[in-house]
Amino acid sequence: MHTIEQLNDGRAVYLNGHRVNVADVPIFRKTLALNNQYYDLQHNHPEVHTYQENGHRYDIAFKVPRTVADLQQKHRAYQEIAQSNSGMLGRTPDFLNTGMAVLAERAAFLGQNQYTDFAANARNYAKEVKANDIFISHALQKPTTQPSKSHQCHSVWIRGCSYH
C-alpha cells in the first residue's frame, strides 16, 4: 500500500503541460486510492489474493499456475479485483506482475552476450518485484508534444483531458 506523499519522489510529473505536485492533483489521489484497494484485498482475503512459497507470502499475481486449482484461485482473485473497481482499472498491479512471473520462469530464451546476461537480469528483476510487491506498469504511446494534438490522452503524459 502506498501513500500519495510517497509518489512525490523528485520525478517530474506533467499534467496539461504543467509540472505538478502529485499530492495536489485530485485524480492522482483517487487513482491511488483505487489501486490501494488492490492491496487491501491481499490483507482482507489472503486465502484468495496471496500464496505461500518457501515460507514467504506473495501476491497471487506472481504465482505461475501449474494446476487447475491454481487457475481457479487466480480466477477468484482477478474477479474480486475487477469487482473492487467495477472493472474500470485495467492496469492494476496484477496486470504486468503476472507477466513478470512467467518471464522469470521462461527467461532462458533472452540469452546473454559479451556484455550482460539478459536472462539473469530478467530473473533478478522479477525476483525484486515479487519480493517487494512492486506495482509495475507501462505506456504504449509516445506523449503528445504538439499543441495541435492536445485532444489526445496518453498513459504517461495527459494533455487537455478533463477528469472530475
PDB file of C-alpha atoms in Angstrom:
ATOM      1  CA  MET A   1       0.000   0.000   0.000  1.00  0.00           C
ATOM      2  CA  HIS A   2       1.250   3.450  -0.826  1.00  0.00           C
ATOM      3  CA  THR A   3       0.540   6.974   0.270  1.00  0.00           C
ATOM      4  CA  ILE A   4       0.242   9.886  -2.140  1.00  0.00           C
ATOM      5  CA  GLU A   5       3.245  11.510  -0.473  1.00  0.00           C
ATOM      6  CA  GLN A   6       5.428   8.515  -1.447  1.00  0.00           C
ATOM      7  CA  LEU A   7       4.772   9.344  -5.098  1.00  0.00           C
ATOM      8  CA  ASN A   8       6.440  12.741  -4.690  1.00  0.00           C
ATOM      9  CA  ASP A   9       9.924  11.305  -5.036  1.00  0.00           C
ATOM     10  CA  GLY A  10      11.501  14.023  -7.173  1.00  0.00           C
ATOM     11  CA  ARG A  11      10.327  12.814 -10.577  1.00  0.00           C
ATOM     12  CA  ALA A  12       8.869  15.416 -12.910  1.00  0.00           C
ATOM     13  CA  VAL A  13       5.146  14.839 -13.491  1.00  0.00           C
ATOM     14  CA  TYR A  14       3.263  16.934 -16.047  1.00  0.00           C
ATOM     15  CA  LEU A  15      -0.464  17.405 -16.433  1.00  0.00           C
ATOM     16  CA  ASN A  16      -1.920  19.627 -19.168  1.00  0.00           C
ATOM     17  CA  GLY A  17       1.577  20.839 -19.988  1.00  0.00           C
ATOM     18  CA  HIS A  18       2.378  21.991 -16.439  1.00  0.00           C
ATOM     19  CA  ARG A  19       4.628  20.386 -13.878  1.00  0.00           C
ATOM     20  CA  VAL A  20       2.532  19.327 -10.888  1.00  0.00           C
ATOM     21  CA  ASN A  21       2.944  18.030  -7.382  1.00  0.00           C
ATOM     22  CA  VAL A  22       1.255  14.626  -7.498  1.00  0.00           C
ATOM     23  CA  ALA A  23      -0.173  15.014  -3.990  1.00  0.00           C
ATOM     24  CA  ASP A  24      -2.059  18.158  -5.057  1.00  0.00           C
ATOM     25  CA  VAL A  25      -3.931  16.601  -8.001  1.00  0.00           C
ATOM     26  CA  PRO A  26      -7.290  15.006  -7.092  1.00  0.00           C
ATOM     27  CA  ILE A  27      -7.247  12.445  -9.941  1.00  0.00           C
ATOM     28  CA  PHE A  28      -3.937  11.047  -8.713  1.00  0.00           C
ATOM     29  CA  ARG A  29      -5.311  10.766  -5.172  1.00  0.00           C
ATOM     30  CA  LYS A  30      -8.427   8.966  -6.441  1.00  0.00           C
ATOM     31  CA  THR A  31      -6.459   6.583  -8.648  1.00  0.00           C
ATOM     32  CA  LEU A  32      -4.052   5.757  -5.833  1.00  0.00           C
ATOM     33  CA  ALA A  33      -6.988   5.065  -3.514  1.00  0.00           C
ATOM     34  CA  LEU A  34      -8.463   2.671  -6.092  1.00  0.00           C
ATOM     35  CA  ASN A  35      -5.133   0.924  -6.571  1.00  0.00           C
ATOM     36  CA  ASN A  36      -4.716   0.631  -2.814  1.00  0.00           C
ATOM     37  CA  GLN A  37      -7.986  -1.314  -2.782  1.00  0.00           C
ATOM     38  CA  TYR A  38      -5.991  -3.967  -4.645  1.00  0.00           C
ATOM     39  CA  TYR A  39      -3.533  -4.254  -1.743  1.00  0.00           C
ATOM     40  CA  ASP A  40      -6.409  -4.220   0.763  1.00  0.00           C
ATOM     41  CA  LEU A  41      -7.685  -7.412  -0.874  1.00  0.00           C
ATOM     42  CA  GLN A  42      -4.397  -9.146  -0.038  1.00  0.00           C
ATOM     43  CA  HIS A  43      -4.922  -8.302   3.643  1.00  0.00           C
ATOM     44  CA  ASN A  44      -8.681  -8.911   3.761  1.00  0.00           C
ATOM     45  CA  HIS A  45      -8.715 -12.142   1.690  1.00  0.00           C
ATOM     46  CA  PRO A  46      -5.208 -13.606   1.872  1.00  0.00           C
ATOM     47  CA  GLU A  47      -6.517 -17.107   1.096  1.00  0.00           C
ATOM     48  CA  VAL A  48      -7.507 -15.842  -2.372  1.00  0.00           C
ATOM     49  CA  HIS A  49      -5.062 -12.995  -3.083  1.00  0.00           C
ATOM     50  CA  THR A  50      -1.819 -14.452  -1.775  1.00  0.00           C
ATOM     51  CA  TYR A  51       0.046 -17.744  -1.794  1.00  0.00           C
ATOM     52  CA  GLN A  52       2.894 -19.202   0.205  1.00  0.00           C
ATOM     53  CA  GLU A  53       6.234 -20.226  -1.259  1.00  0.00           C
ATOM     54  CA  ASN A  54       9.379 -21.164   0.662  1.00  0.00           C
ATOM     55  CA  GLY A  55       7.929 -19.790   3.894  1.00  0.00           C
ATOM     56  CA  HIS A  56       7.019 -16.398   2.402  1.00  0.00           C
ATOM     57  CA  ARG A  57       3.653 -14.994   1.365  1.00  0.00           C
ATOM     58  CA  TYR A  58       3.348 -13.353  -2.070  1.00  0.00           C
ATOM     59  CA  ASP A  59       0.709 -11.660  -4.192  1.00  0.00           C
ATOM     60  CA  ILE A  60      -1.209 -14.250  -6.241  1.00  0.00           C
ATOM     61  CA  ALA A  61      -0.182 -12.418  -9.409  1.00  0.00           C
ATOM     62  CA  PHE A  62       3.307 -13.900  -9.025  1.00  0.00           C
ATOM     63  CA  LYS A  63       2.092 -17.481  -8.858  1.00  0.00           C
ATOM     64  CA  VAL A  64       2.766 -19.368 -12.076  1.00  0.00           C
ATOM     65  CA  PRO A  65      -0.265 -21.666 -12.376  1.00  0.00           C
ATOM     66  CA  ARG A  66       0.541 -25.369 -12.621  1.00  0.00           C
ATOM     67  CA  THR A  67      -2.791 -26.936 -11.676  1.00  0.00           C
ATOM     68  CA  VAL A  68      -6.487 -26.363 -12.205  1.00  0.00           C
ATOM     69  CA  ALA A  69      -6.703 -25.286  -8.550  1.00  0.00           C
ATOM     70  CA  ASP A  70      -4.022 -22.628  -9.174  1.00  0.00           C
ATOM     71  CA  LEU A  71      -6.013 -21.281 -12.103  1.00  0.00           C
ATOM     72  CA  GLN A  72      -9.214 -21.293 -10.058  1.00  0.00           C
ATOM     73  CA  GLN A  73      -7.541 -19.326  -7.265  1.00  0.00           C
ATOM     74  CA  LYS A  74      -6.202 -16.778  -9.734  1.00  0.00           C
ATOM     75  CA  HIS A  75      -9.643 -16.541 -11.349  1.00  0.00           C
ATOM     76  CA  ARG A  76     -11.265 -15.796  -7.977  1.00  0.00           C
ATOM     77  CA  ALA A  77      -8.631 -13.152  -7.223  1.00  0.00           C
ATOM     78  CA  TYR A  78      -8.967 -11.444 -10.611  1.00  0.00           C
ATOM     79  CA  GLN A  79     -12.747 -11.495 -10.311  1.00  0.00           C
ATOM     80  CA  GLU A  80     -12.573  -9.766  -6.912  1.00  0.00           C
ATOM     81  CA  ILE A  81     -10.077  -7.238  -8.268  1.00  0.00           C
ATOM     82  CA  ALA A  82     -12.397  -6.343 -11.145  1.00  0.00           C
ATOM     83  CA  GLN A  83     -15.376  -6.106  -8.778  1.00  0.00           C
ATOM     84  CA  SER A  84     -13.451  -3.831  -6.403  1.00  0.00           C
ATOM     85  CA  ASN A  85     -13.173  -1.151  -9.084  1.00  0.00           C
ATOM     86  CA  SER A  86     -16.195  -2.053 -11.243  1.00  0.00           C
ATOM     87  CA  GLY A  87     -13.810  -3.219 -13.948  1.00  0.00           C
ATOM     88  CA  MET A  88     -12.619   0.340 -14.547  1.00  0.00           C
ATOM     89  CA  LEU A  89      -8.910  -0.119 -13.798  1.00  0.00           C
ATOM     90  CA  GLY A  90      -7.204  -2.143 -16.493  1.00  0.00           C
ATOM     91  CA  ARG A  91      -3.739  -1.542 -15.100  1.00  0.00           C
ATOM     92  CA  THR A  92      -3.942  -2.809 -11.550  1.00  0.00           C
ATOM     93  CA  PRO A  93      -0.766  -4.320 -10.080  1.00  0.00           C
ATOM     94  CA  ASP A  94      -1.706  -7.841 -11.169  1.00  0.00           C
ATOM     95  CA  PHE A  95      -1.569  -6.887 -14.859  1.00  0.00           C
ATOM     96  CA  LEU A  96       2.183  -6.841 -15.558  1.00  0.00           C
ATOM     97  CA  ASN A  97       3.241  -8.633 -12.390  1.00  0.00           C
ATOM     98  CA  THR A  98       1.674 -11.819 -13.752  1.00  0.00           C
ATOM     99  CA  GLY A  99       3.760 -11.404 -16.886  1.00  0.00           C
ATOM    100  CA  MET A 100       6.904 -10.861 -14.815  1.00  0.00           C
ATOM    101  CA  ALA A 101       6.364 -14.169 -13.033  1.00  0.00           C
ATOM    102  CA  VAL A 102       6.136 -16.058 -16.312  1.00  0.00           C
ATOM    103  CA  LEU A 103       9.034 -14.114 -17.838  1.00  0.00           C
ATOM    104  CA  ALA A 104      11.234 -15.095 -14.900  1.00  0.00           C
ATOM    105  CA  GLU A 105      10.304 -18.726 -15.362  1.00  0.00           C
ATOM    106  CA  ARG A 106      10.992 -18.699 -19.099  1.00  0.00           C
ATOM    107  CA  ALA A 107      13.839 -16.161 -19.162  1.00  0.00           C
ATOM    108  CA  ALA A 108      16.401 -18.518 -20.713  1.00  0.00           C
ATOM    109  CA  PHE A 109      15.269 -17.533 -24.218  1.00  0.00           C
ATOM    110  CA  LEU A 110      16.575 -13.998 -23.566  1.00  0.00           C
ATOM    111  CA  GLY A 111      20.114 -15.364 -23.565  1.00  0.00           C
ATOM    112  CA  GLN A 112      23.283 -13.437 -22.904  1.00  0.00           C
ATOM    113  CA  ASN A 113      26.078 -11.761 -24.780  1.00  0.00           C
ATOM    114  CA  GLN A 114      29.548 -10.442 -24.043  1.00  0.00           C
ATOM    115  CA  TYR A 115      28.093  -7.508 -22.088  1.00  0.00           C
ATOM    116  CA  THR A 116      25.355  -8.999 -19.949  1.00  0.00           C
ATOM    117  CA  ASP A 117      23.220 -11.987 -19.098  1.00  0.00           C
ATOM    118  CA  PHE A 118      19.736 -10.892 -20.182  1.00  0.00           C
ATOM    119  CA  ALA A 119      18.080 -13.985 -18.741  1.00  0.00           C
ATOM    120  CA  ALA A 120      19.668 -13.446 -15.317  1.00  0.00           C
ATOM    121  CA  ASN A 121      18.705  -9.754 -15.413  1.00  0.00           C
ATOM    122  CA  ALA A 122      15.063 -10.648 -16.077  1.00  0.00           C
ATOM    123  CA  ARG A 123      15.020 -13.259 -13.314  1.00  0.00           C
ATOM    124  CA  ASN A 124      16.651 -10.853 -10.842  1.00  0.00           C
ATOM    125  CA  TYR A 125      14.241  -8.042 -11.705  1.00  0.00           C
ATOM    126  CA  ALA A 126      11.249 -10.364 -11.364  1.00  0.00           C
ATOM    127  CA  LYS A 127      12.572 -11.567  -8.000  1.00  0.00           C
ATOM    128  CA  GLU A 128      12.866  -7.954  -6.778  1.00  0.00           C
ATOM    129  CA  VAL A 129       9.345  -7.080  -7.985  1.00  0.00           C
ATOM    130  CA  LYS A 130       7.901 -10.191  -6.353  1.00  0.00           C
ATOM    131  CA  ALA A 131       9.766  -9.826  -3.035  1.00  0.00           C
ATOM    132  CA  ASN A 132       8.687  -6.198  -2.655  1.00  0.00           C
ATOM    133  CA  ASP A 133       5.251  -6.482  -4.321  1.00  0.00           C
ATOM    134  CA  ILE A 134       6.169  -3.614  -6.638  1.00  0.00           C
ATOM    135  CA  PHE A 135       3.470  -2.214  -8.901  1.00  0.00           C
ATOM    136  CA  ILE A 136       4.970  -2.060 -12.392  1.00  0.00           C
ATOM    137  CA  SER A 137       3.231  -0.552 -15.390  1.00  0.00           C
ATOM    138  CA  HIS A 138       3.951   0.681 -18.876  1.00  0.00           C
ATOM    139  CA  ALA A 139       2.939   3.176 -21.522  1.00  0.00           C
ATOM    140  CA  LEU A 140       2.066   2.247 -25.067  1.00  0.00           C
ATOM    141  CA  GLN A 141       2.184   5.623 -26.745  1.00  0.00           C
ATOM    142  CA  LYS A 142       4.614   8.464 -27.041  1.00  0.00           C
ATOM    143  CA  PRO A 143       3.345  11.544 -25.200  1.00  0.00           C
ATOM    144  CA  THR A 144       1.803  14.254 -27.332  1.00  0.00           C
ATOM    145  CA  THR A 145       4.171  17.193 -27.745  1.00  0.00           C
ATOM    146  CA  GLN A 146       2.341  19.134 -30.435  1.00  0.00           C
ATOM    147  CA  PRO A 147      -0.279  21.632 -29.212  1.00  0.00           C
ATOM    148  CA  SER A 148      -2.432  20.871 -32.258  1.00  0.00           C
ATOM    149  CA  LYS A 149      -2.921  17.348 -30.890  1.00  0.00           C
ATOM    150  CA  SER A 150      -3.883  18.426 -27.365  1.00  0.00           C
ATOM    151  CA  HIS A 151      -7.126  16.425 -27.527  1.00  0.00           C
ATOM    152  CA  GLN A 152      -5.294  13.094 -27.232  1.00  0.00           C
ATOM    153  CA  CYS A 153      -4.826  11.407 -23.856  1.00  0.00           C
ATOM    154  CA  HIS A 154      -1.871   9.185 -23.080  1.00  0.00           C
ATOM    155  CA  SER A 155      -0.845   6.905 -20.261  1.00  0.00           C
ATOM    156  CA  VAL A 156       2.150   8.908 -19.098  1.00  0.00           C
ATOM    157  CA  TRP A 157       1.509  12.469 -20.224  1.00  0.00           C
ATOM    158  CA  ILE A 158      -2.037  13.754 -20.036  1.00  0.00           C
ATOM    159  CA  ARG A 159      -2.701  16.866 -22.058  1.00  0.00           C
ATOM    160  CA  GLY A 160      -6.018  18.616 -22.344  1.00  0.00           C
ATOM    161  CA  CYS A 161      -8.035  15.818 -20.731  1.00  0.00           C
ATOM    162  CA  SER A 162     -10.675  16.666 -18.175  1.00  0.00           C
ATOM    163  CA  TYR A 163     -11.059  14.359 -15.191  1.00  0.00           C
ATOM    164  CA  HIS A 164     -13.588  15.155 -12.451  1.00  0.00           C
TER     165      HIS A 164
END
